[in-house]
Amino acid sequence: MTRVMKHIADGILAGMLLMLSVSCEFRPLSETGNMSYVRIYIDEHLLNITTGFYNEKFHHPAYHRPDIMRVALFEPGTGRMVGERYLRGQGDDERGHYYYGYILAEAGQYDLLAYNFGTESTVVGNEYDFHTMLAYTNTIAPMLRSRLASRDPGSSQESIRYDADHLFVARAEGLAVGFHEGIDTLRNTNGEPWFLARSVVKSYYLQVGVTGAQYLSAASVLLTGMGREVRLSDSNFTDGGEATLYFDMLNGSYSKEGADFECIYGTFGTFGRLPDAENDLTVSFELVTTYGKQFEKTIPIKEVFLREDALLRQWLIIDEVIEIPPPPLPPEEKEGGLNPAVGDWNDVGSTINI
């Protein structure tokens, strides 16, 4: 037997042994065939982003529809991912906007998670495990943190993070796929041929009155008591602890009952406030004036979060008014030094000898 024929025989024998060694264990979905159609709708009813604005004339964050949805199937119990696809097809019908595509799914049971790509600040971690997949935002840059007037630059115990943008998540557990040939359709737990993705982020509107807004050049906020991260499998907080959110504010003016008012306002995204952090809910306004002065104002807002506006509309309207001080007057001229002046004319008589 030639050396080439021997290598071929060894390869055939190894392949036969490998086929005999395969048992009925759960295998990754990597074989051809057994294709299933999947459709994911997204709930675009987002308070303070697409609807429910406190002031229609004020600027609000632009809504950008996702370009891609990732759908993944997991092994029940272990949570191990066994297949994934990226849905790029899009459409609209009476139910709303949806994403569609195909995924390999052999007969069996699966847990499903789907979420959108393209978020700017929201990050997805542990994306290959159903039970531990989570969403979070990163901490702010060290240079930015060092410029905060309300925080000790030498302290690192507080987790100050950027606010979140919307992450649409669809989930289903115990998803049954029967034996099929050709293309089948994945169905939700109610037997319907589609899944609904809702955002795990809430957008809140925050406003506080100011005087002397003409002296304000920049404003930002630190909001304590927020959840740091959530699991995608149930939208509940992990044990990651508390986060302080950082976001920018804008100047605004409006009329109410015949009077004119000035304010600063902004919209921010959060995974929610921690239930046990109600006594620690504060908002610190970081303010910079046009003449270079930096100062802060911290206000407790536990009571604001419990109002009807906050619970039903996600509006946080603070009753207090922050005074922006005018620029200081120039210092008075100090005495001394050259200070020439011209007085009244006086007649002077004198004798000149020639």
Short mmCIF file of C-alpha atoms in Angstrom, two decimals:
data_model
loop_
_atom_site.label_atom_id
_atom_site.label_comp_id
_atom_site.label_asym_id
_atom_site.label_seq_id
_atom_site.Cartn_x
_atom_site.Cartn_y
_atom_site.Cartn_z
CA MET A 1 0.00 0.00 0.00
CA THR A 2 1.43 3.35 -1.00
CA ARG A 3 1.88 6.13 1.53
CA VAL A 4 -0.93 8.18 -0.09
CA MET A 5 -3.38 5.28 0.00
CA LYS A 6 -2.43 4.62 3.62
CA HIS A 7 -3.25 8.23 4.56
CA ILE A 8 -6.61 7.95 2.79
CA ALA A 9 -7.43 4.70 4.60
CA ASP A 10 -6.44 6.20 7.95
CA GLY A 11 -8.71 9.21 7.26
CA ILE A 12 -11.68 7.01 6.37
CA LEU A 13 -11.15 4.90 9.49
CA ALA A 14 -10.93 8.01 11.71
CA GLY A 15 -14.14 9.36 10.20
CA MET A 16 -15.97 6.08 10.84
CA LEU A 17 -14.78 6.01 14.47
CA LEU A 18 -15.92 9.61 14.93
CA MET A 19 -19.40 8.82 13.57
CA LEU A 20 -19.70 5.82 15.87
CA SER A 21 -18.66 7.92 18.87
CA VAL A 22 -21.45 10.51 18.36
CA SER A 23 -24.23 10.04 20.92
CA CYS A 24 -27.62 11.76 21.34
CA GLU A 25 -26.20 14.73 23.24
CA PHE A 26 -27.27 18.33 22.47
CA ARG A 27 -25.17 19.54 19.51
CA PRO A 28 -24.60 23.08 18.19
CA LEU A 29 -26.87 24.06 15.33
CA SER A 30 -24.26 23.99 12.59
CA GLU A 31 -25.66 21.47 10.13
CA THR A 32 -27.49 22.36 6.93
CA GLY A 33 -31.23 21.91 6.72
CA ASN A 34 -33.78 22.22 9.53
CA MET A 35 -34.19 25.92 8.74
CA SER A 36 -36.77 27.97 10.68
CA TYR A 37 -38.19 31.39 9.89
CA VAL A 38 -38.14 33.88 12.78
CA ARG A 39 -39.84 37.28 13.06
CA ILE A 40 -39.16 39.85 15.83
CA TYR A 41 -41.38 42.93 16.36
CA ILE A 42 -40.10 45.89 18.41
CA ASP A 43 -42.24 48.02 20.73
CA GLU A 44 -41.43 51.58 19.66
CA HIS A 45 -43.74 53.24 22.21
CA LEU A 46 -40.95 54.93 24.18
CA LEU A 47 -41.92 57.65 26.66
CA ASN A 48 -39.95 60.89 26.19
CA ILE A 49 -38.33 59.50 23.02
CA THR A 50 -41.13 58.81 20.54
CA THR A 51 -44.15 59.93 22.60
CA GLY A 52 -45.31 61.50 25.88
CA PHE A 53 -43.16 64.63 25.82
CA TYR A 54 -43.36 67.10 28.73
CA ASN A 55 -42.75 70.06 26.41
CA GLU A 56 -43.19 69.50 22.68
CA LYS A 57 -41.11 72.60 21.86
CA PHE A 58 -38.03 71.40 23.73
CA HIS A 59 -35.32 69.32 22.12
CA HIS A 60 -35.60 65.58 22.71
CA PRO A 61 -33.24 62.73 21.74
CA ALA A 62 -33.64 61.50 18.18
CA TYR A 63 -34.94 57.97 17.78
CA HIS A 64 -32.92 55.73 15.46
CA ARG A 65 -34.52 52.45 14.50
CA PRO A 66 -32.10 49.51 14.86
CA ASP A 67 -30.51 48.09 11.72
CA ILE A 68 -29.88 44.52 12.93
CA MET A 69 -31.37 42.13 15.49
CA ARG A 70 -29.38 39.22 16.90
CA VAL A 71 -31.39 36.08 17.74
CA ALA A 72 -29.82 33.21 19.68
CA LEU A 73 -31.03 29.79 20.81
CA PHE A 74 -29.84 28.22 24.05
CA GLU A 75 -29.88 24.80 25.63
CA PRO A 76 -32.48 24.73 28.45
CA GLY A 77 -31.02 24.23 31.89
CA THR A 78 -27.39 24.89 31.08
CA GLY A 79 -28.05 28.14 29.22
CA ARG A 80 -25.36 27.25 26.65
CA MET A 81 -25.80 28.90 23.27
CA VAL A 82 -26.30 26.40 20.43
CA GLY A 83 -27.12 28.71 17.51
CA GLU A 84 -27.41 32.34 16.46
CA ARG A 85 -28.37 34.46 13.47
CA TYR A 86 -28.40 38.18 12.63
CA LEU A 87 -31.70 39.44 11.25
CA ARG A 88 -31.29 42.15 8.62
CA GLY A 89 -34.60 41.88 6.80
CA GLN A 90 -37.22 44.45 7.88
CA GLY A 91 -40.90 45.07 7.26
CA ASP A 92 -44.07 46.71 8.56
CA ASP A 93 -47.63 45.52 9.03
CA GLU A 94 -50.63 46.25 11.27
CA ARG A 95 -48.69 44.98 14.29
CA GLY A 96 -45.74 47.32 13.72
CA HIS A 97 -42.15 47.18 12.56
CA TYR A 98 -40.41 43.81 12.47
CA TYR A 99 -37.15 42.06 11.63
CA TYR A 100 -37.00 38.64 9.99
CA GLY A 101 -34.60 35.95 8.87
CA TYR A 102 -33.81 32.25 9.23
CA ILE A 103 -32.05 30.15 11.85
CA LEU A 104 -31.04 26.49 11.97
CA ALA A 105 -33.16 24.66 14.57
CA GLU A 106 -33.29 20.91 14.87
CA ALA A 107 -36.20 19.27 16.66
CA GLY A 108 -36.03 19.92 20.39
CA GLN A 109 -36.59 22.57 23.04
CA TYR A 110 -34.79 25.89 23.28
CA ASP A 111 -34.64 29.15 25.16
CA LEU A 112 -34.54 32.22 22.92
CA LEU A 113 -33.09 35.70 23.33
CA ALA A 114 -33.06 38.43 20.70
CA TYR A 115 -31.79 42.01 20.95
CA ASN A 116 -30.75 44.87 18.66
CA PHE A 117 -27.29 45.90 17.58
CA GLY A 118 -26.08 49.47 17.14
CA THR A 119 -26.48 50.92 20.66
CA GLU A 120 -24.10 53.79 21.44
CA SER A 121 -23.70 53.49 25.21
CA THR A 122 -25.52 50.29 26.23
CA VAL A 123 -23.21 47.24 26.22
CA VAL A 124 -24.25 43.56 26.15
CA GLY A 125 -22.06 41.12 28.07
CA ASN A 126 -21.95 37.32 28.50
CA GLU A 127 -23.74 37.05 25.14
CA TYR A 128 -23.24 33.27 24.87
CA ASP A 129 -25.08 32.33 28.08
CA PHE A 130 -28.85 32.64 28.53
CA HIS A 131 -28.80 32.98 32.32
CA THR A 132 -25.98 35.52 32.68
CA MET A 133 -26.35 37.70 29.57
CA LEU A 134 -26.65 41.30 30.78
CA ALA A 135 -26.80 44.93 29.71
CA TYR A 136 -24.78 47.76 31.27
CA THR A 137 -23.02 51.04 30.47
CA ASN A 138 -19.36 51.96 30.91
CA THR A 139 -17.91 54.26 33.54
CA ILE A 140 -17.18 57.83 32.50
CA ALA A 141 -13.69 58.81 31.38
CA PRO A 142 -11.19 59.60 34.19
CA MET A 143 -10.54 63.08 32.78
CA LEU A 144 -14.25 63.85 32.87
CA ARG A 145 -14.58 62.56 36.42
CA SER A 146 -11.66 64.69 37.61
CA ARG A 147 -13.56 67.85 36.59
CA LEU A 148 -16.70 67.16 38.66
CA ALA A 149 -17.22 69.89 41.26
CA SER A 150 -19.55 67.77 43.42
CA ARG A 151 -17.19 64.77 43.73
CA ASP A 152 -13.83 64.19 45.38
CA PRO A 153 -11.38 63.54 42.50
CA GLY A 154 -9.39 61.18 44.74
CA SER A 155 -12.37 58.90 45.52
CA SER A 156 -13.13 55.91 43.29
CA GLN A 157 -15.81 54.12 45.35
CA GLU A 158 -18.76 55.61 43.46
CA SER A 159 -19.53 53.96 40.11
CA ILE A 160 -20.30 56.91 37.80
CA ARG A 161 -21.55 55.71 34.42
CA TYR A 162 -22.98 57.07 31.19
CA ASP A 163 -26.75 56.82 30.80
CA ALA A 164 -28.18 54.03 28.61
CA ASP A 165 -29.76 54.05 25.17
CA HIS A 166 -32.58 51.70 24.27
CA LEU A 167 -32.01 47.96 23.97
CA PHE A 168 -34.97 45.97 22.62
CA VAL A 169 -35.07 42.44 24.02
CA ALA A 170 -37.33 39.47 23.12
CA ARG A 171 -37.23 36.27 25.17
CA ALA A 172 -38.93 32.87 25.28
CA GLU A 173 -38.27 29.79 27.40
CA GLY A 174 -39.19 26.20 26.58
CA LEU A 175 -39.55 26.95 22.88
CA ALA A 176 -40.59 23.70 21.13
CA VAL A 177 -39.39 22.87 17.62
CA GLY A 178 -40.86 19.75 16.01
CA PHE A 179 -39.47 17.49 13.31
CA HIS A 180 -39.71 19.20 9.96
CA GLU A 181 -38.29 19.23 6.47
CA GLY A 182 -37.52 22.40 4.62
CA ILE A 183 -38.45 25.69 6.31
CA ASP A 184 -40.46 25.80 9.53
CA THR A 185 -41.52 28.84 11.65
CA LEU A 186 -40.49 29.56 15.24
CA ARG A 187 -43.49 30.37 17.43
CA ASN A 188 -43.78 32.07 20.81
CA THR A 189 -45.19 30.41 23.92
CA ASN A 190 -48.73 31.32 22.78
CA GLY A 191 -48.23 29.58 19.46
CA GLU A 192 -48.03 32.82 17.47
CA PRO A 193 -45.44 33.02 14.65
CA TRP A 194 -43.63 36.05 16.03
CA PHE A 195 -41.86 37.47 19.09
CA LEU A 196 -42.07 40.95 20.66
CA ALA A 197 -38.97 42.86 21.79
CA ARG A 198 -39.41 45.57 24.43
CA SER A 199 -36.74 47.94 25.70
CA VAL A 200 -35.04 47.18 29.03
CA VAL A 201 -34.29 50.94 29.32
CA LYS A 202 -36.61 53.70 30.52
CA SER A 203 -36.19 57.31 29.35
CA TYR A 204 -36.87 59.96 32.00
CA TYR A 205 -37.27 63.70 31.50
CA LEU A 206 -35.62 65.91 34.16
CA GLN A 207 -36.19 69.66 34.63
CA VAL A 208 -35.27 72.30 37.20
CA GLY A 209 -35.85 76.05 37.17
CA VAL A 210 -32.97 78.54 37.01
CA THR A 211 -32.42 82.29 37.15
CA GLY A 212 -29.59 83.99 35.31
CA ALA A 213 -29.55 81.40 32.53
CA GLN A 214 -27.70 83.90 30.31
CA TYR A 215 -24.63 83.33 32.47
CA LEU A 216 -24.69 79.53 32.02
CA SER A 217 -22.45 77.93 29.38
CA ALA A 218 -22.71 74.21 30.28
CA ALA A 219 -24.70 71.96 32.61
CA SER A 220 -24.56 68.26 33.44
CA VAL A 221 -26.10 65.97 36.04
CA LEU A 222 -25.11 63.19 38.42
CA LEU A 223 -28.09 61.07 39.48
CA THR A 224 -27.56 58.49 42.24
CA GLY A 225 -29.52 55.36 43.21
CA MET A 226 -29.80 53.78 39.74
CA GLY A 227 -29.32 50.12 38.85
CA ARG A 228 -25.96 49.33 37.28
CA GLU A 229 -26.96 46.40 35.04
CA VAL A 230 -29.87 44.07 34.17
CA ARG A 231 -30.17 40.48 32.98
CA LEU A 232 -31.67 40.06 29.54
CA SER A 233 -33.40 36.79 30.45
CA ASP A 234 -35.80 38.49 32.92
CA SER A 235 -35.00 42.27 32.91
CA ASN A 236 -34.16 42.09 36.64
CA PHE A 237 -31.18 43.77 38.27
CA THR A 238 -28.05 41.72 38.80
CA ASP A 239 -26.08 41.97 42.04
CA GLY A 240 -23.76 44.49 40.36
CA GLY A 241 -24.86 47.21 42.76
CA GLU A 242 -25.69 50.89 42.41
CA ALA A 243 -24.67 53.31 39.69
CA THR A 244 -24.61 57.10 39.44
CA LEU A 245 -25.67 58.29 35.99
CA TYR A 246 -23.95 61.14 34.18
CA PHE A 247 -25.68 63.09 31.40
CA ASP A 248 -25.85 66.60 29.92
CA MET A 249 -28.56 69.24 30.23
CA LEU A 250 -29.83 72.03 27.96
CA ASN A 251 -31.10 75.58 28.54
CA GLY A 252 -34.79 76.26 27.97
CA SER A 253 -37.42 78.94 28.43
CA TYR A 254 -41.20 78.72 28.49
CA SER A 255 -44.33 80.64 29.43
CA LYS A 256 -46.83 79.53 32.04
CA GLU A 257 -49.91 81.39 33.23
CA GLY A 258 -48.71 84.59 31.58
CA ALA A 259 -45.22 84.50 33.10
CA ASP A 260 -41.88 83.59 31.55
CA PHE A 261 -39.56 81.04 33.14
CA GLU A 262 -36.07 79.68 32.50
CA CYS A 263 -34.92 76.15 33.17
CA ILE A 264 -32.37 73.49 32.36
CA TYR A 265 -33.66 70.12 31.17
CA GLY A 266 -32.56 66.79 29.75
CA THR A 267 -33.64 63.24 28.93
CA PHE A 268 -31.69 60.25 30.20
CA GLY A 269 -31.94 56.47 29.92
CA THR A 270 -31.76 54.14 32.90
CA PHE A 271 -32.35 50.48 33.73
CA GLY A 272 -34.35 51.78 36.71
CA ARG A 273 -33.82 52.88 40.29
CA LEU A 274 -32.81 50.35 42.89
CA PRO A 275 -35.67 49.53 45.32
CA ASP A 276 -33.40 49.86 48.38
CA ALA A 277 -31.81 53.14 47.24
CA GLU A 278 -34.81 55.45 47.83
CA ASN A 279 -33.11 57.30 50.68
CA ASP A 280 -30.02 57.92 48.52
CA LEU A 281 -31.75 59.45 45.52
CA THR A 282 -30.04 62.75 44.83
CA VAL A 283 -29.31 64.84 41.77
CA SER A 284 -26.18 66.98 41.56
CA PHE A 285 -26.13 69.73 38.94
CA GLU A 286 -22.65 70.49 37.61
CA LEU A 287 -22.73 74.06 36.27
CA VAL A 288 -20.18 76.13 34.37
CA THR A 289 -20.70 79.87 33.79
CA THR A 290 -19.76 82.00 30.80
CA TYR A 291 -17.11 83.72 32.92
CA GLY A 292 -15.39 80.44 33.86
CA LYS A 293 -16.79 79.78 37.34
CA GLN A 294 -17.76 76.17 38.15
CA PHE A 295 -20.15 75.24 40.93
CA GLU A 296 -22.66 72.54 41.88
CA LYS A 297 -26.06 72.19 43.48
CA THR A 298 -27.22 68.88 45.04
CA ILE A 299 -30.94 68.25 45.63
CA PRO A 300 -32.62 65.16 47.20
CA ILE A 301 -35.32 63.82 44.85
CA LYS A 302 -36.78 60.76 46.58
CA GLU A 303 -40.16 62.53 46.78
CA VAL A 304 -40.01 63.54 43.10
CA PHE A 305 -39.67 59.89 42.04
CA LEU A 306 -42.87 59.04 43.93
CA ARG A 307 -45.08 61.61 42.19
CA GLU A 308 -47.66 60.65 39.58
CA ASP A 309 -45.67 62.42 36.86
CA ALA A 310 -42.69 60.18 37.56
CA LEU A 311 -44.61 56.92 37.99
CA LEU A 312 -46.88 57.28 34.95
CA ARG A 313 -45.06 59.65 32.60
CA GLN A 314 -41.40 59.36 33.66
CA TRP A 315 -41.17 63.12 34.27
CA LEU A 316 -38.96 64.40 37.10
CA ILE A 317 -39.94 68.05 37.63
CA ILE A 318 -37.97 69.65 40.48
CA ASP A 319 -39.70 72.58 42.17
CA GLU A 320 -36.54 74.32 43.37
CA VAL A 321 -34.87 77.14 41.42
CA ILE A 322 -31.12 77.32 40.97
CA GLU A 323 -29.64 80.82 40.87
CA ILE A 324 -26.83 81.35 38.39
CA PRO A 325 -24.78 84.25 39.81
CA PRO A 326 -23.82 87.14 37.50
CA PRO A 327 -20.15 87.77 36.77
CA PRO A 328 -18.28 89.62 39.53
CA LEU A 329 -17.76 93.37 39.20
CA PRO A 330 -14.25 94.52 38.23
CA PRO A 331 -12.13 95.46 41.26
CA GLU A 332 -11.89 99.14 42.18
CA GLU A 333 -8.75 100.97 41.13
CA LYS A 334 -6.18 100.92 43.85
CA GLU A 335 -4.76 104.24 45.23
CA GLY A 336 -1.18 105.21 44.46
CA GLY A 337 0.89 105.23 41.34
CA LEU A 338 0.53 107.74 38.54
CA ASN A 339 -2.88 109.36 38.47
CA PRO A 340 -2.60 112.60 36.43
CA ALA A 341 -5.41 115.16 36.56
CA VAL A 342 -6.11 118.75 35.50
CA GLY A 343 -7.56 121.22 38.04
CA ASP A 344 -9.08 124.73 37.70
CA TRP A 345 -7.01 127.66 36.35
CA ASN A 346 -5.59 130.08 38.97
CA ASP A 347 -4.08 133.55 38.44
CA VAL A 348 -0.43 133.68 39.52
CA GLY A 349 1.43 137.02 39.77
CA SER A 350 5.28 137.28 39.86
CA THR A 351 8.11 139.79 39.09
CA ILE A 352 10.58 138.98 36.31
CA ASN A 353 13.96 140.74 36.56
CA ILE A 354 15.59 141.72 33.23
#
